[in-house]
Coordinates of N, CA and C in Angstrom, one line a residue:
X1 N -17.5 -23.1 7.7 CA -16.4 -22.0 7.9 C -15.4 -22.3 7.2
X2 N -14.8 -23.5 7.8 CA -13.6 -24.1 7.1 C -13.6 -24.4 5.4
X3 N -14.6 -24.6 5.2 CA -14.7 -24.8 3.6 C -14.6 -23.4 2.6
X4 N -15.3 -22.7 3.4 CA -15.4 -21.1 2.8 C -13.9 -20.6 2.9
X5 N -13.3 -20.6 3.9 CA -12.3 -20.2 3.9 C -11.0 -20.9 2.9
X6 N -11.1 -22.4 2.7 CA -10.5 -23.2 1.8 C -10.6 -22.7 0.3
X7 N -12.0 -22.4 0.1 CA -12.3 -22.0 -1.4 C -11.9 -20.5 -1.6
X8 N -11.8 -19.7 -0.6 CA -11.1 -18.3 -0.7 C -9.6 -18.3 -0.8
X9 N -9.2 -19.2 -0.1 CA -7.7 -19.6 -0.2 C -7.1 -20.2 -1.6
X10 N -7.8 -21.2 -2.0 CA -7.5 -21.7 -3.5 C -7.9 -20.7 -4.2
X11 N -9.0 -19.9 -4.3 CA -9.2 -18.8 -5.4 C -8.2 -17.6 -5.4
X12 N -7.7 -17.4 -4.1 CA -6.5 -16.2 -4.0 C -5.2 -16.9 -4.9
X13 N -5.0 -18.2 -4.6 CA -3.9 -19.0 -5.3 C -3.9 -18.9 -6.5
X14 N -5.0 -19.5 -6.9 CA -5.2 -19.3 -8.6 C -5.2 -17.8 -9.3
X15 N -5.8 -16.7 -8.7 CA -5.5 -15.7 -9.2 C -4.0 -15.1 -9.0
X16 N -3.2 -15.5 -8.2 CA -2.0 -15.0 -8.2 C -1.1 -15.8 -8.9
X17 N -1.6 -17.2 -9.4 CA -0.6 -17.9 -10.1 C -0.9 -17.5 -11.7
X18 N -2.1 -16.6 -12.0 CA -2.3 -16.2 -13.3 C -1.3 -15.8 -14.3
X19 N -0.7 -16.6 -15.5 CA 0.0 -16.0 -16.0 C -0.1 -15.2 -17.1
X20 N 0.4 -14.1 -17.6 CA -0.1 -13.2 -18.6 C 0.7 -13.4 -19.7
X21 N 0.1 -13.8 -21.0 CA 1.0 -14.2 -22.1 C 1.0 -12.8 -22.9
X22 N 2.4 -12.4 -23.0 CA 2.7 -11.4 -24.1 C 3.2 -11.8 -25.4
X23 N 2.4 -11.1 -26.3 CA 2.7 -11.4 -27.7 C 3.6 -10.1 -28.1
X24 N 4.5 -10.3 -28.6 CA 5.5 -9.1 -29.1 C 5.6 -9.2 -30.6
X25 N 5.4 -7.8 -30.9 CA 5.2 -7.7 -32.4 C 6.7 -7.0 -33.2
X26 N 7.3 -7.5 -34.1 CA 8.5 -7.2 -34.6 C 8.1 -5.9 -35.4
X27 N 9.0 -4.5 -34.8 CA 8.9 -3.4 -35.7 C 10.3 -3.1 -36.5
X28 N 10.2 -3.7 -37.7 CA 11.2 -3.5 -38.7 C 12.1 -2.2 -38.4
X29 N 11.2 -1.5 -38.4 CA 12.2 0.3 -38.2 C 13.0 0.2 -37.0
X30 N 12.6 -0.3 -35.7 CA 13.1 -0.4 -34.7 C 14.3 -1.3 -35.0
X31 N 14.0 -2.5 -35.2 CA 15.5 -3.4 -35.6 C 16.5 -2.5 -36.4
X32 N 16.0 -1.8 -37.6 CA 17.0 -1.2 -38.1 C 17.9 -0.2 -37.4
X33 N 17.1 0.7 -36.7 CA 17.9 1.6 -35.6 C 18.6 1.2 -34.7
X34 N 17.9 -0.2 -34.0 CA 19.0 -0.7 -33.3 C 20.2 -1.5 -33.9
X35 N 20.0 -1.9 -35.1 CA 21.4 -2.8 -35.7 C 22.2 -1.6 -35.8
X36 N 22.4 -0.3 -36.2 CA 23.3 0.6 -36.5 C 24.0 1.0 -35.1
X37 N 23.3 0.7 -34.0 CA 23.6 1.0 -32.6 C 24.3 0.3 -31.9
X38 N 24.1 -1.2 -32.2 CA 24.7 -2.6 -31.4 C 26.0 -2.1 -31.8
X39 N 26.9 -2.7 -31.0 CA 28.4 -2.9 -31.1 C 28.8 -4.4 -31.4
X40 N 28.2 -5.2 -32.4 CA 28.3 -6.1 -32.9 C 28.8 -6.1 -34.2
X41 N 29.0 -4.7 -34.7 CA 29.6 -4.7 -36.1 C 28.6 -4.6 -37.3
X42 N 27.5 -5.3 -37.1 CA 26.3 -5.6 -38.0 C 25.5 -4.3 -38.3
X43 N 25.4 -4.4 -39.5 CA 24.3 -2.9 -40.1 C 23.3 -3.8 -40.7
X44 N 21.9 -2.8 -40.8 CA 20.9 -3.3 -41.8 C 20.9 -2.2 -43.1
X45 N 20.8 -3.0 -44.0 CA 20.6 -2.6 -45.2 C 19.7 -2.9 -46.3
X46 N 18.9 -2.1 -47.0 CA 18.1 -2.6 -47.9 C 18.3 -2.1 -49.4
X47 N 18.0 -2.9 -50.2 CA 18.5 -2.8 -51.3 C 17.8 -3.9 -52.3
X48 N 18.5 -3.8 -53.6 CA 18.2 -4.9 -54.7 C 19.3 -6.0 -55.0
X49 N 18.8 -7.2 -54.4 CA 19.8 -8.2 -54.5 C 19.8 -9.2 -55.9
X50 N 20.9 -9.6 -56.4 CA 21.4 -10.1 -57.2 C 22.3 -11.2 -57.6
X51 N 22.0 -12.4 -58.1 CA 23.3 -13.4 -57.9 C 23.1 -14.1 -58.9
X52 N 24.3 -14.0 -59.8 CA 24.6 -14.7 -61.1 C 25.5 -16.0 -60.7
X53 N 24.6 -17.2 -61.0 CA 25.1 -18.7 -60.4 C 26.3 -18.8 -61.5
X54 N 26.4 -18.3 -62.6 CA 27.4 -18.6 -63.6 C 28.5 -18.0 -63.3
X55 N 28.7 -16.9 -62.9 CA 29.8 -16.2 -62.4 C 30.0 -16.7 -61.0
X56 N 29.0 -17.0 -60.0 CA 29.4 -17.0 -58.8 C 29.8 -15.6 -57.8
X57 N 28.6 -14.7 -58.4 CA 29.1 -13.4 -57.8 C 27.6 -13.1 -57.5
X58 N 27.6 -12.1 -56.5 CA 26.2 -11.4 -55.9 C 26.4 -10.2 -55.4
X59 N 25.5 -9.3 -55.8 CA 25.5 -7.8 -55.3 C 24.2 -7.5 -54.4
X60 N 24.4 -6.3 -53.7 CA 23.1 -5.8 -53.4 C 23.3 -4.1 -53.7
X61 N 22.3 -3.6 -54.4 CA 22.4 -2.2 -54.6 C 21.4 -1.3 -54.1
X62 N 22.1 -0.5 -53.3 CA 20.8 0.3 -52.6 C 20.4 1.3 -53.3
X63 N 19.3 2.0 -52.7 CA 18.6 2.9 -53.3 C 19.3 4.1 -54.0
X64 N 20.5 4.4 -53.3 CA 21.2 5.7 -53.6 C 22.2 5.2 -54.5
X65 N 22.0 4.2 -55.4 CA 23.0 3.4 -56.2 C 24.5 2.9 -55.7
X66 N 24.6 2.8 -54.3 CA 25.9 2.3 -53.8 C 25.6 0.8 -53.8
X67 N 26.7 0.2 -54.4 CA 26.6 -1.5 -54.9 C 27.9 -2.0 -53.8
X68 N 27.4 -3.1 -53.3 CA 28.2 -3.7 -52.2 C 28.4 -5.2 -52.7
X69 N 29.4 -5.9 -53.0 CA 29.7 -7.2 -53.3 C 29.3 -7.8 -52.1
X70 N 28.7 -8.9 -52.5 CA 28.0 -10.0 -51.2 C 28.9 -11.2 -51.3
X71 N 29.4 -11.6 -50.1 CA 30.1 -12.6 -50.1 C 29.3 -13.9 -50.3
X72 N 29.7 -15.1 -51.3 CA 28.9 -16.0 -51.4 C 29.2 -17.1 -50.3
X73 N 28.2 -17.4 -49.6 CA 28.1 -18.0 -48.3 C 26.8 -18.9 -48.1
X74 N 26.5 -19.7 -47.2 CA 25.4 -20.3 -47.0 C 23.9 -19.3 -46.6
X75 N 24.4 -18.3 -45.9 CA 23.1 -17.2 -45.9 C 22.7 -16.5 -47.1
X76 N 24.1 -16.3 -48.0 CA 23.7 -15.7 -49.3 C 22.9 -16.6 -50.2
X77 N 23.1 -18.2 -50.0 CA 22.6 -18.9 -51.0 C 21.1 -19.1 -50.3
X78 N 20.9 -19.0 -49.2 CA 19.5 -19.3 -48.7 C 18.8 -18.2 -49.0
X79 N 19.4 -17.0 -49.1 CA 18.6 -15.6 -49.6 C 18.4 -15.8 -51.0
X80 N 19.1 -16.3 -51.9 CA 19.0 -16.5 -53.3 C 17.7 -17.7 -53.5
X81 N 17.6 -18.7 -52.7 CA 16.5 -19.7 -52.9 C 15.1 -18.8 -52.6
X82 N 15.3 -17.8 -51.5 CA 13.8 -17.2 -50.9 C 13.4 -16.2 -52.0
X83 N 14.4 -15.7 -52.8 CA 14.2 -14.9 -53.7 C 13.7 -15.1 -55.5
X84 N 14.1 -16.5 -55.6 CA 14.1 -17.3 -56.9 C 12.5 -17.2 -57.3
X85 N 11.5 -17.5 -56.3 CA 10.1 -17.7 -56.9 C 9.7 -16.4 -57.2
X86 N 10.2 -15.2 -56.5 CA 9.7 -14.0 -57.0 C 10.3 -13.3 -58.3
X87 N 11.3 -13.9 -58.9 CA 11.9 -13.3 -60.1 C 10.9 -14.2 -61.4
X88 N 10.8 -13.1 -62.3 CA 10.0 -13.3 -63.5 C 11.2 -13.7 -64.5
X89 N 12.3 -12.8 -64.3 CA 13.4 -13.1 -65.5 C 14.7 -13.4 -64.7
X90 N 15.6 -14.4 -65.1 CA 16.8 -14.8 -64.5 C 17.7 -13.6 -63.7
X91 N 17.6 -12.4 -64.4 CA 18.3 -11.5 -64.3 C 17.8 -10.2 -63.4
X92 N 16.2 -10.4 -63.0 CA 15.6 -9.6 -62.1 C 16.3 -9.4 -61.0
X93 N 16.4 -8.2 -60.2 CA 16.7 -7.8 -59.0 C 15.6 -7.6 -58.1
X94 N 15.9 -8.2 -56.7 CA 14.8 -8.3 -55.9 C 14.9 -7.7 -54.6
X95 N 14.0 -6.7 -54.2 CA 14.3 -5.7 -53.1 C 14.2 -6.8 -51.6
X96 N 15.5 -6.6 -51.0 CA 15.6 -7.2 -50.0 C 16.1 -6.4 -48.6
X97 N 15.9 -7.1 -47.5 CA 16.4 -6.2 -46.3 C 17.2 -7.1 -45.3
X98 N 18.4 -6.7 -45.3 CA 19.2 -7.9 -44.3 C 20.3 -7.2 -43.5
X99 N 20.8 -8.0 -42.6 CA 21.6 -7.4 -41.6 C 23.0 -8.2 -41.9
X100 N 23.9 -7.3 -42.2 CA 25.2 -7.6 -42.9 C 26.4 -7.0 -42.0
X101 N 27.5 -7.8 -42.1 CA 28.9 -7.0 -41.7 C 29.5 -6.5 -43.0
X102 N 29.6 -5.3 -42.8 CA 30.2 -4.5 -43.9 C 31.9 -4.4 -43.5
X103 N 32.7 -4.8 -44.9 CA 34.1 -4.5 -44.8 C 34.7 -4.2 -46.1
X104 N 35.9 -3.7 -46.2 CA 36.7 -3.2 -47.2 C 37.0 -4.5 -48.2
X105 N 37.2 -4.7 -49.4 CA 37.5 -5.4 -50.1 C 39.3 -5.6 -50.0
X106 N 39.7 -6.8 -50.3 CA 41.1 -6.8 -50.2 C 41.6 -5.8 -51.8
X107 N 42.6 -5.4 -51.5 CA 43.4 -4.5 -52.2 C 43.7 -5.0 -53.5
X108 N 44.1 -6.1 -53.3 CA 44.6 -7.0 -54.4 C 43.5 -7.3 -55.5
X109 N 42.1 -7.4 -55.2 CA 41.2 -8.2 -56.1 C 40.2 -6.9 -56.3
X110 N 39.7 -7.6 -57.7 CA 38.7 -6.9 -58.2 C 37.5 -6.6 -57.8
X111 N 36.4 -5.6 -58.0 CA 35.4 -5.7 -57.4 C 34.9 -4.5 -56.9
X112 N 33.7 -4.5 -56.4 CA 33.2 -3.2 -55.5 C 34.0 -2.6 -54.4
X113 N 34.0 -1.5 -53.9 CA 34.9 -1.2 -52.8 C 34.7 -1.7 -51.3
X114 N 33.2 -2.1 -51.4 CA 32.8 -2.9 -50.0 C 32.1 -4.1 -50.5
X115 N 32.2 -4.8 -49.3 CA 31.6 -6.2 -49.4 C 30.9 -6.1 -48.2
X116 N 30.1 -7.3 -48.3 CA 28.9 -7.4 -47.2 C 28.9 -8.9 -46.9
X117 N 28.6 -9.5 -45.8 CA 28.5 -10.9 -45.4 C 27.1 -10.9 -45.0
X118 N 26.2 -11.5 -45.4 CA 24.7 -11.2 -44.8 C 24.7 -12.4 -43.7
X119 N 24.2 -11.9 -42.3 CA 24.1 -12.4 -41.5 C 22.5 -12.8 -40.9
X120 N 21.8 -11.9 -41.3 CA 20.0 -12.2 -41.2 C 19.5 -11.8 -42.3
X121 N 18.3 -12.6 -42.6 CA 17.3 -12.0 -43.6 C 16.2 -11.6 -43.0
X122 N 16.0 -10.2 -42.9 CA 15.1 -9.5 -42.3 C 13.4 -9.4 -43.4
X123 N 13.8 -9.0 -44.6 CA 12.6 -8.8 -45.4 C 12.9 -9.0 -46.9
X124 N 11.8 -9.8 -47.7 CA 12.2 -9.9 -48.9 C 11.0 -9.5 -49.8
X125 N 10.8 -8.6 -50.6 CA 9.7 -8.1 -51.4 C 9.5 -8.4 -52.7
X126 N 8.4 -8.4 -53.3 CA 8.0 -8.7 -54.8 C 8.6 -7.8 -55.6
X127 N 9.5 -8.0 -56.6 CA 10.1 -6.7 -57.4 C 8.7 -6.2 -58.0
X128 N 9.1 -4.8 -58.4 CA 7.9 -4.0 -59.0 C 8.0 -4.2 -60.5
X129 N 6.8 -4.6 -61.0 CA 6.8 -4.7 -62.5 C 7.0 -3.2 -63.3
X130 N 6.9 -2.4 -62.5 CA 6.9 -1.0 -63.2 C 8.4 -0.5 -63.6
X131 N 9.3 -0.7 -62.9 CA 10.6 -0.6 -62.9 C 11.6 -1.5 -63.7
X132 N 12.4 -1.0 -64.2 CA 13.4 -1.6 -65.1 C 14.7 -2.2 -64.2
X133 N 14.5 -3.1 -63.6 CA 15.4 -3.7 -62.6 C 16.0 -5.1 -62.9
X134 N 16.4 -4.9 -64.1 CA 17.1 -6.2 -64.8 C 18.6 -5.8 -65.5
X135 N 19.4 -6.7 -64.8 CA 20.8 -6.5 -65.3 C 21.0 -7.6 -66.6
X136 N 21.4 -6.8 -67.5 CA 21.6 -7.5 -68.9 C 23.3 -8.0 -69.0
X137 N 23.5 -9.3 -69.0 CA 24.7 -9.7 -69.2 C 24.9 -10.1 -70.8
X138 N 26.1 -9.6 -71.1 CA 26.6 -9.5 -72.4 C 25.9 -8.6 -73.6
X139 N 26.1 -8.7 -74.7 CA 25.3 -7.6 -75.8 C 24.3 -8.5 -76.3
X140 N 23.2 -7.8 -76.7 CA 22.1 -8.2 -77.3 C 21.6 -7.4 -78.6

């Protein structure tokens, strides 16, 4: 009888200690909505990214043709390294989704009215070959 009670007790302990593993999927749309509501000052934007290494300048153009100057820092350079393999031409623009801190440019500087500082890279997509997403520098 003692052995049966001991076996039942061990079985109960093992069942009670069973850990459930949770797998969490990341919902990009949910993250976008969350980023607009958080009080950390970051927003999520989707647009086409371009970096000119010669001029050391980067932009993100949203689908509504709003253009943001991008702060050239380590995160921007990391994004540029990740989009390089997707470019066919040096001047191709690559669709990205990033979390950024947006702020107005200083009044005494040239450039777009707003700048963004990249904080997180959420998504990088292959450029569409059907669209003309190429910036031409100079005259041809």
